[in-house]
Amino acid sequence: RVDAGHPPVEDSEEEDAPDGVERQLWKRVIRQESGRHSDCVEAMTQYLGLGSYSEWPEDKKVEFLTEALENPEPIVPPNFDCPAEVREVLDTLETVAQFGPESFGAYVISMARGPSDVLSVALLQ
């Protein structure tokens, strides 16, 4: 269960929502800083022996992410060895996937600077 400090959607009563907000709009928003996603892809490229993702230029990042998204196979095993901070992000995305898109209002990528910041989230989902 993802706890954002609000009652679960299925447990919410209309009176729990702020004035003027209909119940069907009362959904979770997940926020994560883009650097955390980049750290995940960095761990993956290091694991694969491809070098340091964080040092690649934007066009190389986009090319790598696009190719990885086009491949139906995961680029790393589900439980590959990675730092705890990376595992936390991956576990959060796995939890979100288990609940399905109807349970969440949005996934906000803060501090996004380029296409690779969005593509990295698509890859990690």
Coordinates of N, CA, C and O in Angstrom, one line a residue:
R1 N 0.8 -1.2 0.0 CA 0.0 0.0 0.0 C 0.9 1.2 0.0 O 1.8 1.3 0.8
V2 N 0.6 2.2 -0.9 CA 1.3 3.5 -0.9 C 0.5 4.4 0.0 O -0.7 4.6 -0.2
D3 N 1.2 5.0 1.0 CA 0.5 5.9 1.9 C 1.0 7.3 1.6 O 2.1 7.6 1.9
A4 N 0.1 8.1 1.1 CA 0.4 9.5 0.9 C -0.3 10.4 1.9 O -0.4 11.6 1.7
G5 N -0.7 9.8 3.0 CA -1.3 10.6 4.1 C -2.8 10.9 3.9 O -3.3 11.7 4.6
H6 N -3.4 10.3 2.9 CA -4.8 10.5 2.7 C -5.5 9.1 2.8 O -4.9 8.1 2.6
P7 N -6.8 9.1 3.1 CA -7.5 7.8 3.1 C -7.5 7.2 1.7 O -7.5 7.9 0.7
P8 N -7.6 5.9 1.7 CA -7.7 5.2 0.4 C -8.9 5.7 -0.4 O -9.9 6.0 0.2
V9 N -8.8 5.7 -1.7 CA -9.9 6.1 -2.6 C -11.1 5.4 -2.3 O -12.2 5.9 -2.1
E10 N -11.0 4.0 -2.1 CA -12.2 3.2 -1.9 C -12.8 3.5 -0.5 O -14.0 3.2 -0.3
D11 N -12.1 4.0 0.4 CA -12.6 4.3 1.8 C -13.0 5.8 1.9 O -13.6 6.1 2.9
S12 N -12.7 6.6 0.9 CA -13.1 8.0 1.0 C -14.6 8.3 1.0 O -15.3 7.6 0.3
E13 N -15.0 9.2 1.8 CA -16.4 9.6 1.7 C -16.4 11.0 1.0 O -15.4 11.7 1.0
E14 N -17.5 11.3 0.4 CA -17.6 12.6 -0.4 C -17.2 13.7 0.5 O -16.6 14.7 0.1
E15 N -17.6 13.7 1.8 CA -17.3 14.8 2.7 C -15.8 14.9 3.0 O -15.4 15.9 3.6
D16 N -15.0 13.9 2.7 CA -13.6 14.0 2.9 C -12.9 14.8 1.9 O -11.8 15.3 2.1
A17 N -13.5 15.0 0.7 CA -12.9 15.8 -0.4 C -13.1 17.3 -0.1 O -14.1 17.7 0.5
P18 N -12.2 18.1 -0.5 CA -12.4 19.5 -0.4 C -13.6 20.0 -1.1 O -14.1 19.4 -2.0
D19 N -14.2 21.1 -0.6 CA -15.4 21.7 -1.3 C -15.2 21.8 -2.8 O -14.2 22.3 -3.2
G20 N -16.2 21.4 -3.5 CA -16.2 21.5 -5.0 C -15.4 20.4 -5.7 O -15.3 20.4 -6.9
V21 N -14.8 19.5 -5.0 CA -14.1 18.4 -5.6 C -14.9 17.1 -5.6 O -15.3 16.7 -4.5
E22 N -15.2 16.6 -6.7 CA -16.0 15.4 -6.8 C -15.2 14.2 -6.4 O -14.0 14.2 -6.6
R23 N -15.8 13.2 -5.8 CA -15.1 12.0 -5.3 C -14.3 11.3 -6.3 O -13.2 10.9 -6.1
Q24 N -14.7 11.2 -7.6 CA -14.0 10.5 -8.6 C -12.7 11.2 -8.9 O -11.8 10.6 -9.5
L25 N -12.5 12.4 -8.5 CA -11.3 13.2 -8.8 C -10.3 13.0 -7.6 O -9.2 13.5 -7.7
W26 N -10.7 12.4 -6.5 CA -9.9 12.3 -5.3 C -9.0 11.1 -5.5 O -9.3 10.0 -5.1
K27 N -7.8 11.3 -6.1 CA -6.9 10.2 -6.3 C -5.5 10.6 -5.9 O -5.2 11.7 -5.6
R28 N -4.7 9.6 -5.8 CA -3.3 9.7 -5.3 C -2.4 10.4 -6.4 O -2.6 10.1 -7.6
V29 N -1.5 11.2 -6.0 CA -0.5 11.8 -6.9 C 0.9 11.3 -6.4 O 1.2 11.4 -5.2
I30 N 1.7 10.7 -7.3 CA 3.0 10.2 -6.9 C 4.0 11.3 -7.5 O 3.9 11.6 -8.6
R31 N 4.9 11.7 -6.6 CA 5.9 12.6 -7.1 C 7.3 12.1 -6.8 O 7.6 11.4 -5.8
Q32 N 8.2 12.3 -7.8 CA 9.6 11.8 -7.6 C 10.5 12.8 -8.4 O 10.1 13.2 -9.5
E33 N 11.6 13.1 -7.9 CA 12.6 14.0 -8.5 C 13.2 13.2 -9.7 O 13.6 12.1 -9.5
S34 N 13.4 13.9 -10.8 CA 14.0 13.2 -12.0 C 15.3 12.6 -11.8 O 15.7 11.5 -12.4
G35 N 16.1 13.1 -10.9 CA 17.4 12.6 -10.6 C 17.4 11.2 -10.0 O 18.3 10.4 -10.2
R36 N 16.3 10.9 -9.3 CA 16.1 9.6 -8.7 C 15.9 8.5 -9.8 O 16.4 7.4 -9.7
H37 N 15.2 8.9 -10.9 CA 15.0 8.0 -12.0 C 16.4 7.8 -12.7 O 16.7 6.7 -13.1
S38 N 17.1 8.9 -12.9 CA 18.4 8.8 -13.6 C 19.3 7.9 -12.8 O 20.1 7.2 -13.4
D39 N 19.3 8.0 -11.5 CA 20.1 7.1 -10.6 C 19.7 5.6 -10.9 O 20.6 4.8 -10.9
C40 N 18.5 5.4 -11.1 CA 18.1 4.0 -11.4 C 18.6 3.5 -12.7 O 19.2 2.4 -12.8
V41 N 18.5 4.4 -13.8 CA 19.1 4.0 -15.1 C 20.6 3.9 -15.0 O 21.2 3.0 -15.6
E42 N 21.2 4.8 -14.2 CA 22.7 4.7 -14.0 C 23.1 3.3 -13.4 O 24.0 2.7 -13.9
A43 N 22.3 2.9 -12.4 CA 22.6 1.6 -11.8 C 22.4 0.5 -12.8 O 23.2 -0.5 -12.8
M44 N 21.5 0.6 -13.7 CA 21.2 -0.4 -14.7 C 22.4 -0.5 -15.7 O 22.9 -1.5 -16.1
T45 N 22.8 0.7 -16.2 CA 23.9 0.7 -17.2 C 25.2 0.3 -16.6 O 26.0 -0.4 -17.3
Q46 N 25.4 0.6 -15.3 CA 26.6 0.1 -14.7 C 26.5 -1.4 -14.5 O 27.5 -2.1 -14.8
Y47 N 25.4 -2.0 -14.2 CA 25.2 -3.4 -14.0 C 25.5 -4.1 -15.4 O 26.1 -5.2 -15.4
L48 N 25.0 -3.5 -16.5 CA 25.2 -4.1 -17.8 C 26.6 -3.8 -18.4 O 26.9 -4.3 -19.5
G49 N 27.4 -3.0 -17.7 CA 28.8 -2.7 -18.2 C 28.8 -1.8 -19.3 O 29.7 -1.7 -20.2
L50 N 27.8 -0.9 -19.4 CA 27.6 0.1 -20.5 C 28.2 1.5 -20.1 O 28.1 2.4 -20.9
G51 N 28.8 1.6 -19.0 CA 29.3 2.9 -18.6 C 28.4 3.7 -17.7 O 27.4 3.2 -17.3
S52 N 28.7 5.0 -17.6 CA 28.0 5.9 -16.7 C 27.0 6.7 -17.4 O 27.3 7.6 -18.2
Y53 N 25.7 6.3 -17.3 CA 24.6 6.9 -17.9 C 24.6 8.4 -17.6 O 24.3 9.3 -18.4
S54 N 24.9 8.8 -16.4 CA 24.9 10.2 -16.0 C 25.9 11.1 -16.7 O 25.8 12.3 -16.8
E55 N 26.9 10.4 -17.3 CA 27.9 11.2 -18.1 C 27.6 11.2 -19.6 O 28.3 11.9 -20.4
W56 N 26.5 10.5 -20.0 CA 26.2 10.5 -21.4 C 25.5 11.8 -21.8 O 24.8 12.4 -21.0
P57 N 25.7 12.3 -23.1 CA 24.9 13.4 -23.6 C 23.5 13.0 -23.7 O 23.1 11.8 -23.8
E58 N 22.6 14.0 -23.8 CA 21.2 13.8 -23.9 C 20.8 12.9 -25.0 O 20.0 12.0 -24.9
D59 N 21.4 13.1 -26.2 CA 21.0 12.3 -27.4 C 21.3 10.8 -27.2 O 20.6 10.0 -27.6
K60 N 22.4 10.5 -26.5 CA 22.8 9.1 -26.3 C 21.8 8.5 -25.2 O 21.4 7.4 -25.4
K61 N 21.4 9.3 -24.2 CA 20.4 8.8 -23.3 C 19.1 8.5 -24.0 O 18.5 7.4 -23.7
V62 N 18.6 9.4 -24.8 CA 17.4 9.2 -25.5 C 17.5 8.0 -26.4 O 16.5 7.2 -26.4
E63 N 18.6 7.8 -27.1 CA 18.7 6.6 -28.0 C 18.7 5.3 -27.2 O 18.0 4.4 -27.5
F64 N 19.4 5.3 -26.1 CA 19.5 4.1 -25.2 C 18.1 3.8 -24.7 O 17.6 2.7 -24.8
L65 N 17.4 4.8 -24.1 CA 16.1 4.6 -23.5 C 15.0 4.2 -24.6 O 14.2 3.3 -24.3
T66 N 15.1 4.8 -25.8 CA 14.1 4.4 -26.8 C 14.3 3.0 -27.3 O 13.4 2.2 -27.4
E67 N 15.6 2.6 -27.5 CA 15.9 1.2 -27.8 C 15.4 0.2 -26.7 O 14.9 -0.8 -27.0
A68 N 15.7 0.6 -25.5 CA 15.3 -0.3 -24.4 C 13.8 -0.4 -24.3 O 13.2 -1.5 -24.0
L69 N 13.0 0.7 -24.6 CA 11.6 0.7 -24.5 C 11.0 -0.2 -25.7 O 9.9 -0.8 -25.5
E70 N 11.7 -0.2 -26.8 CA 11.2 -1.0 -28.0 C 11.4 -2.5 -27.8 O 10.8 -3.3 -28.4
N71 N 12.3 -2.9 -26.8 CA 12.6 -4.3 -26.6 C 11.6 -4.8 -25.5 O 11.6 -4.2 -24.4
P72 N 10.9 -5.8 -25.8 CA 9.9 -6.3 -24.8 C 10.5 -7.0 -23.6 O 9.9 -7.1 -22.6
E73 N 11.8 -7.4 -23.7 CA 12.5 -8.0 -22.6 C 13.0 -6.9 -21.6 O 13.5 -5.9 -22.0
P74 N 13.0 -7.2 -20.3 CA 13.6 -6.3 -19.3 C 15.1 -6.2 -19.5 O 15.7 -7.2 -19.9
I75 N 15.6 -5.0 -19.3 CA 17.1 -4.9 -19.5 C 17.9 -5.4 -18.4 O 19.1 -5.7 -18.6
V76 N 17.3 -5.5 -17.2 CA 18.0 -6.1 -16.1 C 17.1 -7.1 -15.4 O 15.9 -6.9 -15.5
P77 N 17.6 -8.0 -14.6 CA 16.7 -8.9 -13.8 C 16.0 -8.1 -12.8 O 16.4 -7.1 -12.3
P78 N 14.8 -8.5 -12.4 CA 13.9 -7.8 -11.5 C 14.6 -7.5 -10.1 O 14.4 -6.4 -9.6
N79 N 15.4 -8.4 -9.6 CA 16.1 -8.1 -8.3 C 17.6 -7.9 -8.5 O 18.4 -8.4 -7.7
F80 N 18.0 -7.2 -9.5 CA 19.4 -7.0 -9.7 C 20.0 -6.2 -8.5 O 19.3 -5.5 -7.8
D81 N 21.3 -6.4 -8.3 CA 22.0 -5.8 -7.1 C 22.1 -4.3 -7.4 O 22.7 -3.9 -8.4
C82 N 21.5 -3.5 -6.5 CA 21.6 -2.0 -6.7 C 21.5 -1.3 -5.4 O 21.1 -1.9 -4.4
P83 N 21.9 0.0 -5.3 CA 21.9 0.7 -4.0 C 20.4 0.8 -3.5 O 19.5 0.7 -4.2
A84 N 20.3 0.9 -2.2 CA 19.0 1.0 -1.5 C 18.1 2.1 -2.0 O 16.9 1.9 -2.2
E85 N 18.7 3.3 -2.4 CA 18.0 4.4 -2.9 C 17.3 4.0 -4.2 O 16.2 4.5 -4.5
V86 N 18.1 3.3 -5.0 CA 17.5 2.9 -6.3 C 16.4 1.8 -6.1 O 15.3 1.9 -6.7
R87 N 16.6 0.9 -5.2 CA 15.6 -0.1 -4.9 C 14.3 0.5 -4.4 O 13.3 0.1 -4.8
E88 N 14.4 1.6 -3.6 CA 13.2 2.3 -3.1 C 12.4 2.8 -4.3 O 11.2 2.6 -4.3
V89 N 13.0 3.4 -5.3 CA 12.3 3.9 -6.4 C 11.7 2.8 -7.2 O 10.5 2.9 -7.6
L90 N 12.4 1.8 -7.5 CA 11.9 0.6 -8.2 C 10.8 -0.1 -7.5 O 9.7 -0.4 -8.1
D91 N 10.9 -0.2 -6.2 CA 9.8 -0.8 -5.4 C 8.5 0.1 -5.4 O 7.4 -0.4 -5.5
T92 N 8.7 1.4 -5.4 CA 7.6 2.3 -5.5 C 6.8 2.1 -6.8 O 5.6 2.0 -6.8
L93 N 7.6 2.1 -7.9 CA 7.0 1.9 -9.2 C 6.3 0.6 -9.3 O 5.2 0.5 -10.0
E94 N 6.9 -0.4 -8.7 CA 6.2 -1.8 -8.8 C 4.9 -1.7 -8.0 O 3.9 -2.3 -8.4
T95 N 4.9 -1.1 -6.9 CA 3.7 -0.9 -6.1 C 2.6 -0.2 -6.9 O 1.4 -0.6 -6.9
V96 N 3.0 0.9 -7.5 CA 2.0 1.7 -8.3 C 1.5 0.8 -9.4 O 0.2 0.8 -9.7
A97 N 2.3 0.0 -10.1 CA 1.8 -0.9 -11.1 C 0.9 -2.0 -10.6 O -0.1 -2.3 -11.3
Q98 N 1.0 -2.4 -9.4 CA 0.1 -3.4 -8.8 C -1.3 -2.9 -8.6 O -2.3 -3.6 -8.8
F99 N -1.4 -1.6 -8.3 CA -2.7 -1.0 -8.1 C -3.4 -0.6 -9.3 O -4.6 -0.5 -9.4
G100 N -2.6 -0.3 -10.4 CA -3.2 0.0 -11.7 C -3.4 1.5 -11.8 O -3.5 2.3 -10.8
P101 N -3.5 2.0 -13.0 CA -3.6 3.5 -13.3 C -4.9 4.1 -12.7 O -4.9 5.3 -12.4
E102 N -5.9 3.3 -12.6 CA -7.2 3.9 -12.1 C -7.1 4.3 -10.6 O -7.9 5.1 -10.1
S103 N -6.1 3.9 -9.9 CA -5.9 4.2 -8.5 C -5.1 5.5 -8.3 O -5.1 6.0 -7.1
F104 N -4.5 6.0 -9.3 CA -3.6 7.2 -9.2 C -4.0 8.3 -10.1 O -4.4 8.0 -11.3
G105 N -3.9 9.5 -9.7 CA -4.2 10.6 -10.5 C -3.1 11.0 -11.5 O -3.4 11.3 -12.6
A106 N -1.9 11.0 -11.0 CA -0.7 11.4 -11.8 C 0.6 10.9 -11.2 O 0.6 10.6 -10.0
Y107 N 1.6 10.8 -12.1 CA 2.9 10.6 -11.6 C 3.7 11.8 -12.0 O 3.9 12.1 -13.2
V108 N 4.1 12.6 -11.1 CA 4.8 13.9 -11.3 C 6.3 13.7 -11.3 O 6.8 13.2 -10.3
I109 N 7.0 14.1 -12.4 CA 8.4 14.0 -12.4 C 8.9 15.5 -12.2 O 8.9 16.3 -13.1
S110 N 9.4 15.7 -11.0 CA 9.9 17.1 -10.7 C 11.3 17.3 -11.2 O 12.1 16.3 -11.3
M111 N 11.6 18.5 -11.5 CA 13.0 18.8 -12.0 C 13.4 18.2 -13.3 O 14.5 18.0 -13.6
A112 N 12.4 17.8 -14.1 CA 12.6 17.2 -15.5 C 13.3 18.3 -16.3 O 12.8 19.5 -16.4
R113 N 14.3 17.9 -17.0 CA 15.1 18.9 -17.9 C 15.1 18.5 -19.4 O 15.5 19.3 -20.2
G114 N 14.8 17.2 -19.7 CA 14.8 16.8 -21.1 C 14.0 15.6 -21.3 O 13.4 15.0 -20.4
P115 N 13.9 15.1 -22.6 CA 13.1 13.9 -22.9 C 13.6 12.7 -22.1 O 12.7 11.9 -21.8
S116 N 14.9 12.6 -21.8 CA 15.3 11.4 -21.1 C 14.7 11.3 -19.7 O 14.6 10.2 -19.2
D117 N 14.4 12.4 -19.1 CA 13.7 12.3 -17.8 C 12.4 11.7 -17.8 O 12.0 11.0 -16.9
V118 N 11.6 11.9 -18.9 CA 10.3 11.2 -19.1 C 10.5 9.8 -19.6 O 9.9 8.9 -19.1
L119 N 11.4 9.6 -20.5 CA 11.6 8.2 -21.0 C 12.1 7.3 -20.0 O 11.8 6.1 -20.0
S120 N 13.0 7.8 -19.0 CA 13.5 6.9 -18.0 C 12.3 6.4 -17.1 O 12.4 5.2 -16.7
V121 N 11.3 7.2 -16.9 CA 10.2 6.7 -16.1 C 9.4 5.7 -16.8 O 9.0 4.6 -16.3
A122 N 9.2 5.9 -18.1 CA 8.6 4.9 -19.0 C 9.3 3.6 -18.9 O 8.7 2.5 -18.8
L123 N 10.6 3.6 -19.0 CA 11.4 2.4 -18.9 C 11.3 1.7 -17.6 O 11.2 0.5 -17.5
L124 N 11.3 2.5 -16.5 CA 11.3 1.9 -15.2 C 9.9 1.3 -14.8 O 9.8 0.5 -13.8
Q125 N 8.8 1.7 -15.4 CA 7.5 1.2 -15.1 C 7.3 -0.3 -15.4 O 7.7 -0.8 -16.4

